[in-house]
Short mmCIF file of C-alpha atoms in Angstrom, two decimals:
data_model
loop_
_atom_site.label_atom_id
_atom_site.label_comp_id
_atom_site.label_asym_id
_atom_site.label_seq_id
_atom_site.Cartn_x
_atom_site.Cartn_y
_atom_site.Cartn_z
CA ALA A 60 -8.51 14.84 -47.70
CA GLN A 61 -10.68 15.96 -44.86
CA SER A 62 -14.23 17.00 -45.58
CA VAL A 63 -17.60 17.59 -43.98
CA THR A 64 -21.02 16.58 -45.24
CA GLN A 65 -24.13 18.36 -44.12
CA LEU A 66 -27.22 16.26 -44.68
CA GLY A 67 -30.18 18.34 -45.72
CA SER A 68 -29.72 21.67 -47.42
CA HIS A 69 -32.92 22.96 -45.88
CA VAL A 70 -34.54 22.17 -42.54
CA SER A 71 -37.89 23.58 -41.46
CA VAL A 72 -39.16 23.49 -37.88
CA SER A 73 -41.93 25.11 -35.88
CA GLU A 74 -41.16 27.59 -33.15
CA GLY A 75 -40.51 25.66 -29.95
CA ALA A 76 -39.59 22.43 -31.74
CA LEU A 77 -36.28 20.61 -31.58
CA VAL A 78 -33.62 21.71 -34.02
CA LEU A 79 -31.30 19.03 -35.42
CA LEU A 80 -28.75 19.89 -38.08
CA ARG A 81 -26.55 17.05 -39.24
CA CYS A 82 -22.84 17.08 -39.94
CA ASN A 83 -20.57 14.14 -40.71
CA TYR A 84 -16.86 14.47 -41.15
CA SER A 85 -14.10 12.46 -42.70
CA SER A 86 -10.72 12.66 -41.08
CA SER A 87 -7.72 10.44 -40.63
CA VAL A 88 -6.72 12.21 -37.43
CA PRO A 89 -8.75 13.60 -34.54
CA PRO A 90 -10.28 16.71 -36.02
CA TYR A 91 -11.17 20.13 -34.79
CA LEU A 92 -14.80 20.79 -35.67
CA PHE A 93 -16.81 23.98 -35.74
CA TRP A 94 -20.33 25.19 -36.29
CA TYR A 95 -20.85 28.68 -37.72
CA VAL A 96 -24.08 30.60 -38.33
CA GLN A 97 -24.65 33.15 -41.06
CA TYR A 98 -27.53 35.59 -40.84
CA PRO A 99 -28.64 37.37 -44.03
CA ASN A 100 -26.09 39.90 -45.30
CA GLN A 101 -23.71 39.14 -42.45
CA GLY A 102 -20.49 37.23 -41.97
CA LEU A 103 -20.07 33.90 -40.25
CA GLN A 104 -20.38 33.81 -36.48
CA LEU A 105 -18.91 30.99 -34.42
CA LEU A 106 -21.53 28.98 -32.54
CA LEU A 107 -19.27 26.37 -30.95
CA LYS A 108 -16.15 24.29 -31.47
CA TYR A 109 -14.91 20.80 -30.63
CA THR A 110 -11.31 20.44 -29.58
CA SER A 111 -11.37 16.99 -27.89
CA ALA A 112 -11.76 18.41 -24.37
CA ALA A 113 -15.37 17.21 -24.11
CA THR A 114 -17.64 15.35 -26.49
CA LEU A 115 -20.68 17.49 -25.68
CA VAL A 116 -20.01 21.09 -26.56
CA LYS A 117 -22.25 23.96 -25.56
CA GLY A 118 -22.32 27.09 -27.66
CA ILE A 119 -24.07 30.40 -27.87
CA ASN A 120 -27.82 30.97 -28.23
CA GLY A 121 -28.69 27.62 -26.59
CA PHE A 122 -27.07 25.44 -29.26
CA GLU A 123 -24.98 22.39 -28.49
CA ALA A 124 -23.28 19.66 -30.47
CA GLU A 125 -22.09 16.17 -29.65
CA PHE A 126 -18.95 14.64 -31.11
CA LYS A 127 -19.44 10.95 -31.84
CA LYS A 128 -16.29 9.31 -33.11
CA SER A 129 -17.99 5.99 -33.84
CA GLU A 130 -20.44 7.76 -36.15
CA THR A 131 -17.98 10.44 -37.38
CA SER A 132 -20.69 12.95 -36.60
CA PHE A 133 -20.98 16.36 -35.00
CA HIS A 134 -24.67 17.18 -35.14
CA LEU A 135 -25.97 20.53 -33.93
CA THR A 136 -29.06 20.66 -31.72
CA LYS A 137 -31.23 23.14 -29.87
CA PRO A 138 -34.13 21.96 -27.69
CA SER A 139 -36.53 24.73 -28.64
CA ALA A 140 -36.34 26.76 -31.84
CA HIS A 141 -36.88 30.48 -31.86
CA MET A 142 -37.80 32.62 -34.83
CA SER A 143 -34.46 34.38 -34.54
CA ASP A 144 -32.66 31.07 -35.20
CA ALA A 145 -33.61 31.24 -38.88
CA ALA A 146 -30.28 31.44 -40.69
CA GLU A 147 -27.75 29.34 -42.59
CA TYR A 148 -25.59 27.00 -40.55
CA PHE A 149 -22.19 25.72 -41.61
CA CYS A 150 -20.19 22.84 -40.21
CA ALA A 151 -16.42 23.12 -40.67
CA VAL A 152 -13.35 21.00 -40.03
CA SER A 153 -9.71 21.88 -39.76
CA PRO A 154 -7.67 19.75 -42.17
CA ASN A 155 -4.84 19.41 -39.71
CA GLN A 156 -4.20 20.25 -36.11
CA ALA A 157 -1.35 22.62 -36.86
CA GLY A 158 -3.03 24.38 -39.69
CA THR A 159 -5.07 27.44 -40.39
CA ALA A 160 -7.59 26.60 -43.10
CA LEU A 161 -11.17 25.66 -42.37
CA ILE A 162 -13.03 23.35 -44.73
CA PHE A 163 -16.74 24.12 -44.76
CA GLY A 164 -19.77 22.04 -45.56
CA LYS A 165 -22.35 23.24 -48.04
CA GLY A 166 -24.54 24.66 -45.32
CA THR A 167 -28.06 24.04 -44.05
CA THR A 168 -30.72 26.72 -44.16
CA LEU A 169 -32.92 26.63 -41.09
CA SER A 170 -36.44 28.02 -41.39
CA VAL A 171 -38.59 28.53 -38.30
CA SER A 172 -42.33 28.98 -38.60
CA SER A 173 -44.72 30.30 -35.98
CA GLU B 242 -16.89 43.45 -29.06
CA PRO B 243 -14.07 43.90 -31.61
CA GLU B 244 -15.04 43.20 -35.20
CA VAL B 245 -13.43 42.46 -38.53
CA THR B 246 -14.32 45.27 -40.91
CA GLN B 247 -14.46 44.89 -44.69
CA THR B 248 -14.76 47.56 -47.35
CA PRO B 249 -16.48 48.06 -49.67
CA SER B 250 -19.60 46.03 -49.00
CA HIS B 251 -20.24 45.73 -52.74
CA GLN B 252 -17.73 46.13 -55.58
CA VAL B 253 -18.67 46.11 -59.24
CA THR B 254 -15.80 45.73 -61.70
CA GLN B 255 -15.38 45.15 -65.41
CA MET B 256 -13.86 41.83 -66.45
CA GLY B 257 -10.11 42.12 -66.84
CA GLN B 258 -9.76 44.93 -64.33
CA GLU B 259 -7.80 44.75 -61.12
CA VAL B 260 -9.68 44.87 -57.85
CA ILE B 261 -8.50 45.28 -54.26
CA LEU B 262 -10.65 44.16 -51.36
CA ARG B 263 -9.82 45.64 -48.00
CA CYS B 264 -10.12 44.33 -44.47
CA VAL B 265 -9.25 45.60 -41.02
CA PRO B 266 -8.72 42.57 -38.77
CA ILE B 267 -9.20 42.59 -35.01
CA SER B 268 -6.29 44.53 -33.59
CA ASN B 269 -4.58 41.89 -31.42
CA HIS B 270 -5.00 39.07 -33.93
CA LEU B 271 -1.98 37.64 -35.71
CA TYR B 272 -3.48 35.37 -38.37
CA PHE B 273 -5.48 36.66 -41.30
CA TYR B 274 -7.55 34.83 -43.87
CA TRP B 275 -9.55 35.23 -47.04
CA TYR B 276 -12.44 32.95 -47.95
CA ARG B 277 -14.92 33.20 -50.77
CA GLN B 278 -18.48 32.03 -51.27
CA ILE B 279 -19.84 31.78 -54.78
CA LEU B 280 -23.60 32.26 -54.78
CA GLY B 281 -25.33 29.07 -53.66
CA GLN B 282 -22.08 27.24 -52.93
CA LYS B 283 -19.98 26.50 -49.88
CA VAL B 284 -17.52 28.83 -48.23
CA GLU B 285 -14.05 28.09 -49.63
CA PHE B 286 -10.67 28.79 -48.08
CA LEU B 287 -8.36 30.93 -50.20
CA VAL B 288 -5.33 31.89 -48.12
CA SER B 289 -3.98 32.46 -44.64
CA PHE B 290 -1.33 35.01 -43.70
CA TYR B 291 0.96 35.27 -40.70
CA ASN B 292 4.04 37.31 -39.94
CA ASN B 293 3.88 38.97 -43.36
CA GLU B 294 3.94 35.67 -45.18
CA ILE B 295 1.40 33.30 -46.68
CA SER B 296 0.93 30.35 -44.32
CA GLU B 297 -1.38 28.25 -46.44
CA LYS B 298 -3.18 28.66 -49.72
CA SER B 299 -5.69 26.64 -51.64
CA GLU B 300 -5.70 25.63 -55.28
CA ILE B 301 -8.07 28.51 -55.95
CA PHE B 302 -5.41 31.01 -54.90
CA ASP B 303 -3.45 31.11 -58.14
CA ASP B 304 -1.14 33.76 -59.59
CA GLN B 305 -4.08 36.10 -60.18
CA PHE B 306 -4.45 36.55 -56.44
CA SER B 307 -2.18 38.24 -53.96
CA VAL B 308 -2.45 39.38 -50.36
CA GLU B 309 -0.71 42.12 -48.49
CA ARG B 310 -0.62 43.77 -45.12
CA PRO B 311 0.45 47.25 -46.24
CA ASP B 312 0.40 48.75 -42.77
CA GLY B 313 -0.33 47.76 -39.19
CA SER B 314 -4.07 47.60 -39.60
CA ASN B 315 -5.15 46.70 -43.14
CA PHE B 316 -5.12 43.35 -44.91
CA THR B 317 -5.89 43.30 -48.62
CA LEU B 318 -6.75 40.81 -51.33
CA LYS B 319 -5.87 41.78 -54.89
CA ILE B 320 -7.21 40.10 -57.98
CA ARG B 321 -5.08 41.19 -60.94
CA SER B 322 -7.28 40.51 -63.93
CA THR B 323 -10.77 39.63 -62.89
CA LYS B 324 -12.83 36.94 -64.58
CA LEU B 325 -16.56 36.40 -64.54
CA GLU B 326 -16.10 33.40 -62.27
CA ASP B 327 -14.48 35.59 -59.63
CA SER B 328 -17.92 36.94 -58.82
CA ALA B 329 -18.54 35.89 -55.23
CA MET B 330 -18.78 37.07 -51.65
CA TYR B 331 -15.31 37.44 -50.20
CA PHE B 332 -14.88 37.10 -46.45
CA CYS B 333 -11.94 38.26 -44.44
CA ALA B 334 -11.25 36.61 -41.08
CA SER B 335 -8.70 36.90 -38.32
CA SER B 336 -7.64 34.87 -35.29
CA GLN B 337 -5.20 35.10 -32.40
CA ASP B 338 -3.61 31.77 -33.24
CA ILE B 339 -4.04 28.73 -35.45
CA VAL B 340 -6.93 26.33 -34.98
CA PRO B 341 -8.64 25.61 -32.71
CA GLN B 342 -8.57 29.30 -31.93
CA PRO B 343 -11.75 30.68 -33.48
CA GLN B 344 -11.65 32.68 -36.68
CA HIS B 345 -13.69 35.86 -36.60
CA PHE B 346 -15.29 36.82 -39.89
CA GLY B 347 -16.22 40.14 -41.41
CA ASP B 348 -19.53 40.77 -43.15
CA GLY B 349 -17.98 40.23 -46.56
CA THR B 350 -17.53 42.12 -49.82
CA ARG B 351 -19.80 41.14 -52.64
CA LEU B 352 -17.73 41.26 -55.84
CA SER B 353 -19.65 41.43 -59.10
CA ILE B 354 -17.71 41.08 -62.35
CA LEU B 355 -19.44 42.39 -65.46
#
């Protein structure tokens, strides 16, 4: 079964520092991968998605992620953290390319200090 | 920007009672979903719905659960006889097509079972 593992349930960075949130996937077929963000008391908002068109995917709010097949990874990065980036971030994979369900990781809470 | 709307934002129900959670998906979307997030745990897929039929469902979606699109705008999740372990945040989502088309999430309904 397909799954995603997010390493680190909590990541803390200073404002202006690099953000790196880790996601590894397991999949027997080329996957579709997604990063979602959840702000307090809100639903999930799509940051970016990987659909095999390009290995480096740019998303909203300055985030990007790189698909590395050899490492089965899809880590999320942002060069310079902003206070408003503090939220919970979820990596998700689609179990099959003709399906509808998303399988989510456990999430990583990002804290940004001034 | 069009949004997925969920009502109520918080529902408190006695154990054993029936509860209906309501969602208004984005108007031109064709696929509808329910996910749940138990406090402190990952977001879990429950069911997807297309063309007035269930497309996929998870093991969580047992006979206690049902979904319906009673009219052209609403999409509902019914839990027939609630249990304490049904307490969770329930998210509705919609999309124009199957993955990798993005799923747009509502802000959720927090269901508390007493």
